[in-house]
Each structure stands twice: as structure tokens, then as C-alpha cells.
């Protein structure tokens, strides 16, 4: 039996999963670590926490089988984090991670230096605080002594790769999120680097996601129990790896995640960029292909917020029944009709990224009257999140990206009602992947291709990914939801300036 390992380096912890060559989970291990917020809006982590977590989890899963039978390792990781190393390969400062918001001035600086349209043309995205380029510029501007010591710049998962293999390498999907990559040509952009004054020698070599980037060193083998020489492939950023893990590797396929945030992610063999910058275009983990994705900040978070604050009775009942509170709230929402008796919810509790890129907007119940009940409000929250995700779906259609096959994952995917809302709003069938390992499975699939177990990512997915609970759209429901969706879109337009007035107080 041959085995492959997928490492998923997340924000709250690292999960390492051992799979067989058919994609079945043999064993897994999770190790958590902290995030630090030294100032309001800042977010940092210690890169050595990631490596220690990787060593701990690798040691645990490797011990379950003969290390000789583990043929390859793939790594998925949180994107956009900045890891800076000195000439000895030592970490210079804590990593500024994806959710850090300190770099607004640097985004303005990048836009001015490169030009808004040119930046979009090369990198596929406008300057955003979450991306790595603005973090590099922040260190240049605010910590020149640290920048002067820097000899290597890596992304989070690539620091773990360096510690395992001694190689400075990254993959095209994760590198796309640095905003330094020419995404059309899948290489570092000399133009952007020159205009920003960043030395290309600081950056890692770029690989396609299934390509072999190095092998486990003797030192790392002693720590983890792996066999020295075990190959490590490029891997992918978390969403790109998740796409592979749910089988979204061909045109006309996409996936929706309803977790704390919400994501719509579509595969495309033709690079296409939204000129308004409402969605992100990145290289994907399938060689010579791209993906387009949108993100809403408060998807599952909206329902969790409502339940935490207004569903005490349901919590008590669920606890007494030994049930999940969301089973009860789903039952309540099902008793409310489509449109929640003409009640709309805008899920902007944390501002919004897609399609508005508006940090000032906030959540809204619109149309609230004395007739409305809690069940109407629960349904309105679920529908509002669905409309927000439909926003991205409609943008993708406007970019000539056709979607006929939609996978759904995340906590919200367990709700038959919510899946039905998505199917009806997209007017597209939806399905759930059998495996819940997502990014770890995606990383393992890439590893399987790198090890030669499969000839392509697509072929590997055909064997290693399967689905359940296919849900078809109801066209009559699609038409009914569309009436409310049209009003939903106009509510933001009417409140856009009012949000700014509120934020100024």
C-alpha cells in the first residue's frame, strides 16, 4: 500500500492527514497555536509555531504506517502571510498574516507606484490590505532595520517546506496572493517588483502545484519519522487546495463554502479578470489554469451571531434534546416562506469584500414589521447570505464563466434548506463532497500526481473525490427568489453613502 500526506496549515492550527492512494483517510492529527494582536487591526503569528505543529502532527500520523510506504507530501496553507528570514534562514519578525489590516497606506502607495489599471492587468487584483505586497511595503516603511536584514521572503506553508526540505520554493496559486506575480505568465513580475523596489532575489522559486520542489532532509526525517528523501510537491494556497479536494478542476465547475466567511470559487482554463476588481483572479493548482473567487466576510458568522444573541430558548431546547441548535433553527426557517414574508437581511456584519470592497457597510434587516417572527428573521439571514453568494455567481456569469456543477462545503452545507436556497438562487445543481478534509485532501491529490500515482490532477480527482446529496434547482423558486434578490441589490445602493455617514460619527 502506498500512502500520501496532506498538511493543511490554517490560522488556528495545522492538520496533517494520511491518505491511501484512493483518497481514503487513514489517520489525522491537529495541533493548534495562537494568533497575536499587538495593536488594534493587527494579526501576527510565530512561523516556528507552524513548523512545530507540522512536526508534531507528522510524527503522529507517520507512526501509524511504515514510513517507507509514504511516497509524497503536499502542503496547503493560509495565504498572504509574510515570513522574513535573515541570511542564516532565521525568522526576523513575527509573520504578518492574511487578516491583518495595517497596510491601507501601503495599498495607496502600491496603486500610485504601479498604476491601478496596470496592477490589475498584471496581478489580476487591486491593491488589498490582505495581500503580501502591502505587508512587505509596510516593513520597508516602518521597520527598515528588519527589511535590511531580510534575505528570503516566504509564505506560511513555504516556511514549513523550507524547514522540511531546505528549499526556498512556492507554488503559483499561493504566489498569486502576494500581488507580485504576473498571473498570465505564471512568474514573478519584474515590472511590479522594480516599481515597488523589491529585490526578486528575496523571493522563492515558483513551481506548478503538482511539481516536486524538494525532499525531506535527514534532520527533518529524525524529527518527524518520515523517510529522508520523501518528496514534497508545490502544494497550494488554502482555497486552491480546497478546490482540488472537492474536485473543482475542470471548466464549468465551482464550489461554494459557507463557513464563518463565504466563498464562491470557479475554475477556468482561460484567464479572465473583472475590471472592477470585485472578485479575485489567481493561478489555480491545476497547471495552466486559473480560478476566480469572491469572498463574503460574514456567511455562517451571520447565523451564528443571530443564534448567539436571539435564540436562547432554542439553545436550551437543543441541549435538552442532545441536538445541534442549527437543526432547530433550520426547522423554524422552513416554516417561513421564500422571501421571509418580505424581510431582507444584508450580511455585512464585518464590512464586505465581494462585490463591494466596502469596509464601512454593516448588517441590515430591511422591511422589518410587527408581523415578523423569529423564524422569519432566521430565514432572512440564510437568504441574505445566499443572495450575497449569488452576487459573485452573477459577476462570474458576466465574465463569461459558465457554471453547471457546484459543490458545497463548510458548516452551512449540512443544511438541506440552505443547500436548496443555493441551488434555487444559482439555478444550478449542488452537491456535497463525501470527504470533509478539503485542503488537506487537495494537497494530498497534488502530492499523488507529483509522485506519479496519477497522470494529472483531473485524473486523480476522478478517483479520489466523490459526492453525495445532489440537489436540483426548482425553477419556480428561482423566479421567486429573483424578485427579492433584485430588491436586495438595491438596498446596498441606497445605503452606501449612509454607511459612510455612520462611520464618520
PDB file of C-alpha atoms in Angstrom, residues 307-407:
ATOM      1  CA  UNK A 307     -28.392  32.421  17.229  1.00  0.00           C
ATOM      2  CA  UNK A 308     -25.922  33.539  19.917  1.00  0.00           C
ATOM      3  CA  UNK A 309     -27.903  36.690  20.646  1.00  0.00           C
ATOM      4  CA  UNK A 310     -31.536  35.822  19.997  1.00  0.00           C
ATOM      5  CA  UNK A 311     -32.002  32.049  20.272  1.00  0.00           C
ATOM      6  CA  UNK A 312     -31.556  31.297  23.974  1.00  0.00           C
ATOM      7  CA  UNK A 313     -34.724  29.177  24.068  1.00  0.00           C
ATOM      8  CA  UNK A 314     -33.573  27.129  21.088  1.00  0.00           C
ATOM      9  CA  UNK A 315     -30.168  26.632  22.714  1.00  0.00           C
ATOM     10  CA  UNK A 316     -31.805  25.310  25.878  1.00  0.00           C
ATOM     11  CA  UNK A 317     -34.110  23.005  23.931  1.00  0.00           C
ATOM     12  CA  UNK A 318     -31.265  21.705  21.772  1.00  0.00           C
ATOM     13  CA  UNK A 319     -29.155  20.993  24.861  1.00  0.00           C
ATOM     14  CA  UNK A 320     -32.020  19.071  26.432  1.00  0.00           C
ATOM     15  CA  UNK A 321     -32.519  17.015  23.278  1.00  0.00           C
ATOM     16  CA  UNK A 322     -28.812  16.458  22.719  1.00  0.00           C
ATOM     17  CA  UNK A 323     -29.274  18.117  19.323  1.00  0.00           C
ATOM     18  CA  UNK A 324     -27.499  20.854  17.363  1.00  0.00           C
ATOM     19  CA  UNK A 325     -29.125  24.275  17.716  1.00  0.00           C
ATOM     20  CA  UNK A 326     -28.877  24.723  13.953  1.00  0.00           C
ATOM     21  CA  UNK A 327     -31.146  21.708  13.421  1.00  0.00           C
ATOM     22  CA  UNK A 328     -33.840  23.590  15.340  1.00  0.00           C
ATOM     23  CA  UNK A 329     -33.251  26.923  13.602  1.00  0.00           C
ATOM     24  CA  UNK A 330     -33.443  25.174  10.221  1.00  0.00           C
ATOM     25  CA  UNK A 331     -36.798  23.683  11.217  1.00  0.00           C
ATOM     26  CA  UNK A 332     -38.040  27.131  12.198  1.00  0.00           C
ATOM     27  CA  UNK A 333     -36.777  28.770   8.992  1.00  0.00           C
ATOM     28  CA  UNK A 334     -38.534  26.125   6.882  1.00  0.00           C
ATOM     29  CA  UNK A 335     -41.877  27.349   8.312  1.00  0.00           C
ATOM     30  CA  UNK A 336     -41.280  30.792   6.787  1.00  0.00           C
ATOM     31  CA  UNK A 337     -41.937  31.212   3.036  1.00  0.00           C
ATOM     32  CA  UNK A 338     -39.455  32.271   0.360  1.00  0.00           C
ATOM     33  CA  UNK A 339     -38.790  35.954   0.981  1.00  0.00           C
ATOM     34  CA  UNK A 340     -39.367  35.545   4.737  1.00  0.00           C
ATOM     35  CA  UNK A 341     -42.642  37.479   4.459  1.00  0.00           C
ATOM     36  CA  UNK A 342     -40.884  40.338   2.650  1.00  0.00           C
ATOM     37  CA  UNK A 343     -37.967  40.619   5.069  1.00  0.00           C
ATOM     38  CA  UNK A 344     -34.419  41.042   3.756  1.00  0.00           C
ATOM     39  CA  UNK A 345     -31.064  40.747   5.509  1.00  0.00           C
ATOM     40  CA  UNK A 346     -27.742  42.209   4.344  1.00  0.00           C
ATOM     41  CA  UNK A 347     -24.890  40.098   5.815  1.00  0.00           C
ATOM     42  CA  UNK A 348     -22.338  42.885   6.178  1.00  0.00           C
ATOM     43  CA  UNK A 349     -21.506  42.429   9.869  1.00  0.00           C
ATOM     44  CA  UNK A 350     -17.764  42.706   9.129  1.00  0.00           C
ATOM     45  CA  UNK A 351     -17.896  45.083   6.166  1.00  0.00           C
ATOM     46  CA  UNK A 352     -17.672  43.397   2.794  1.00  0.00           C
ATOM     47  CA  UNK A 353     -15.134  42.264   0.182  1.00  0.00           C
ATOM     48  CA  UNK A 354     -17.196  40.995  -2.742  1.00  0.00           C
ATOM     49  CA  UNK A 355     -18.726  42.657  -4.613  1.00  0.00           C
ATOM     50  CA  UNK A 356     -18.489  45.980  -2.797  1.00  0.00           C
ATOM     51  CA  UNK A 357     -14.980  46.211  -1.287  1.00  0.00           C
ATOM     52  CA  UNK A 358     -16.588  48.390   1.394  1.00  0.00           C
ATOM     53  CA  UNK A 359     -15.200  48.301   4.948  1.00  0.00           C
ATOM     54  CA  UNK A 360     -17.912  50.732   6.136  1.00  0.00           C
ATOM     55  CA  UNK A 361     -21.038  48.749   5.271  1.00  0.00           C
ATOM     56  CA  UNK A 362     -22.819  46.893   8.067  1.00  0.00           C
ATOM     57  CA  UNK A 363     -25.573  44.321   8.566  1.00  0.00           C
ATOM     58  CA  UNK A 364     -29.203  45.308   7.970  1.00  0.00           C
ATOM     59  CA  UNK A 365     -32.672  43.837   8.430  1.00  0.00           C
ATOM     60  CA  UNK A 366     -34.793  45.616   5.817  1.00  0.00           C
ATOM     61  CA  UNK A 367     -38.583  45.531   5.746  1.00  0.00           C
ATOM     62  CA  UNK A 368     -38.997  44.557   9.397  1.00  0.00           C
ATOM     63  CA  UNK A 369     -42.585  44.894  10.635  1.00  0.00           C
ATOM     64  CA  UNK A 370     -44.679  43.884  13.636  1.00  0.00           C
ATOM     65  CA  UNK A 371     -45.873  40.756  11.814  1.00  0.00           C
ATOM     66  CA  UNK A 372     -42.406  39.236  11.588  1.00  0.00           C
ATOM     67  CA  UNK A 373     -41.363  36.416  13.858  1.00  0.00           C
ATOM     68  CA  UNK A 374     -38.052  34.887  14.830  1.00  0.00           C
ATOM     69  CA  UNK A 375     -38.475  32.201  12.170  1.00  0.00           C
ATOM     70  CA  UNK A 376     -38.770  34.937   9.514  1.00  0.00           C
ATOM     71  CA  UNK A 377     -35.582  36.549  10.771  1.00  0.00           C
ATOM     72  CA  UNK A 378     -33.670  33.246  10.733  1.00  0.00           C
ATOM     73  CA  UNK A 379     -34.810  32.561   7.177  1.00  0.00           C
ATOM     74  CA  UNK A 380     -33.964  36.130   6.143  1.00  0.00           C
ATOM     75  CA  UNK A 381     -30.411  35.660   7.465  1.00  0.00           C
ATOM     76  CA  UNK A 382     -29.970  32.453   5.480  1.00  0.00           C
ATOM     77  CA  UNK A 383     -31.461  34.007   2.353  1.00  0.00           C
ATOM     78  CA  UNK A 384     -29.349  37.160   2.732  1.00  0.00           C
ATOM     79  CA  UNK A 385     -26.165  35.092   2.810  1.00  0.00           C
ATOM     80  CA  UNK A 386     -27.433  33.194  -0.245  1.00  0.00           C
ATOM     81  CA  UNK A 387     -28.062  36.480  -2.085  1.00  0.00           C
ATOM     82  CA  UNK A 388     -24.572  37.650  -1.179  1.00  0.00           C
ATOM     83  CA  UNK A 389     -23.114  34.464  -2.669  1.00  0.00           C
ATOM     84  CA  UNK A 390     -25.373  34.905  -5.703  1.00  0.00           C
ATOM     85  CA  UNK A 391     -23.745  38.320  -6.197  1.00  0.00           C
ATOM     86  CA  UNK A 392     -20.491  36.522  -7.061  1.00  0.00           C
ATOM     87  CA  UNK A 393     -22.286  33.956  -9.192  1.00  0.00           C
ATOM     88  CA  UNK A 394     -23.784  36.763 -11.276  1.00  0.00           C
ATOM     89  CA  UNK A 395     -20.392  38.500 -11.632  1.00  0.00           C
ATOM     90  CA  UNK A 396     -18.877  35.243 -12.887  1.00  0.00           C
ATOM     91  CA  UNK A 397     -21.621  34.924 -15.492  1.00  0.00           C
ATOM     92  CA  UNK A 398     -20.816  38.475 -16.594  1.00  0.00           C
ATOM     93  CA  UNK A 399     -17.203  37.375 -17.071  1.00  0.00           C
ATOM     94  CA  UNK A 400     -18.396  34.561 -19.391  1.00  0.00           C
ATOM     95  CA  UNK A 401     -17.605  31.872 -16.823  1.00  0.00           C
ATOM     96  CA  UNK A 402     -20.315  29.225 -17.080  1.00  0.00           C
ATOM     97  CA  UNK A 403     -21.065  27.078 -14.035  1.00  0.00           C
ATOM     98  CA  UNK A 404     -23.177  23.950 -14.394  1.00  0.00           C
ATOM     99  CA  UNK A 405     -21.759  21.941 -11.490  1.00  0.00           C
ATOM    100  CA  UNK A 406     -21.489  23.334  -7.934  1.00  0.00           C
ATOM    101  CA  UNK A 407     -20.020  21.600  -4.895  1.00  0.00           C
TER     102      UNK A 407
END
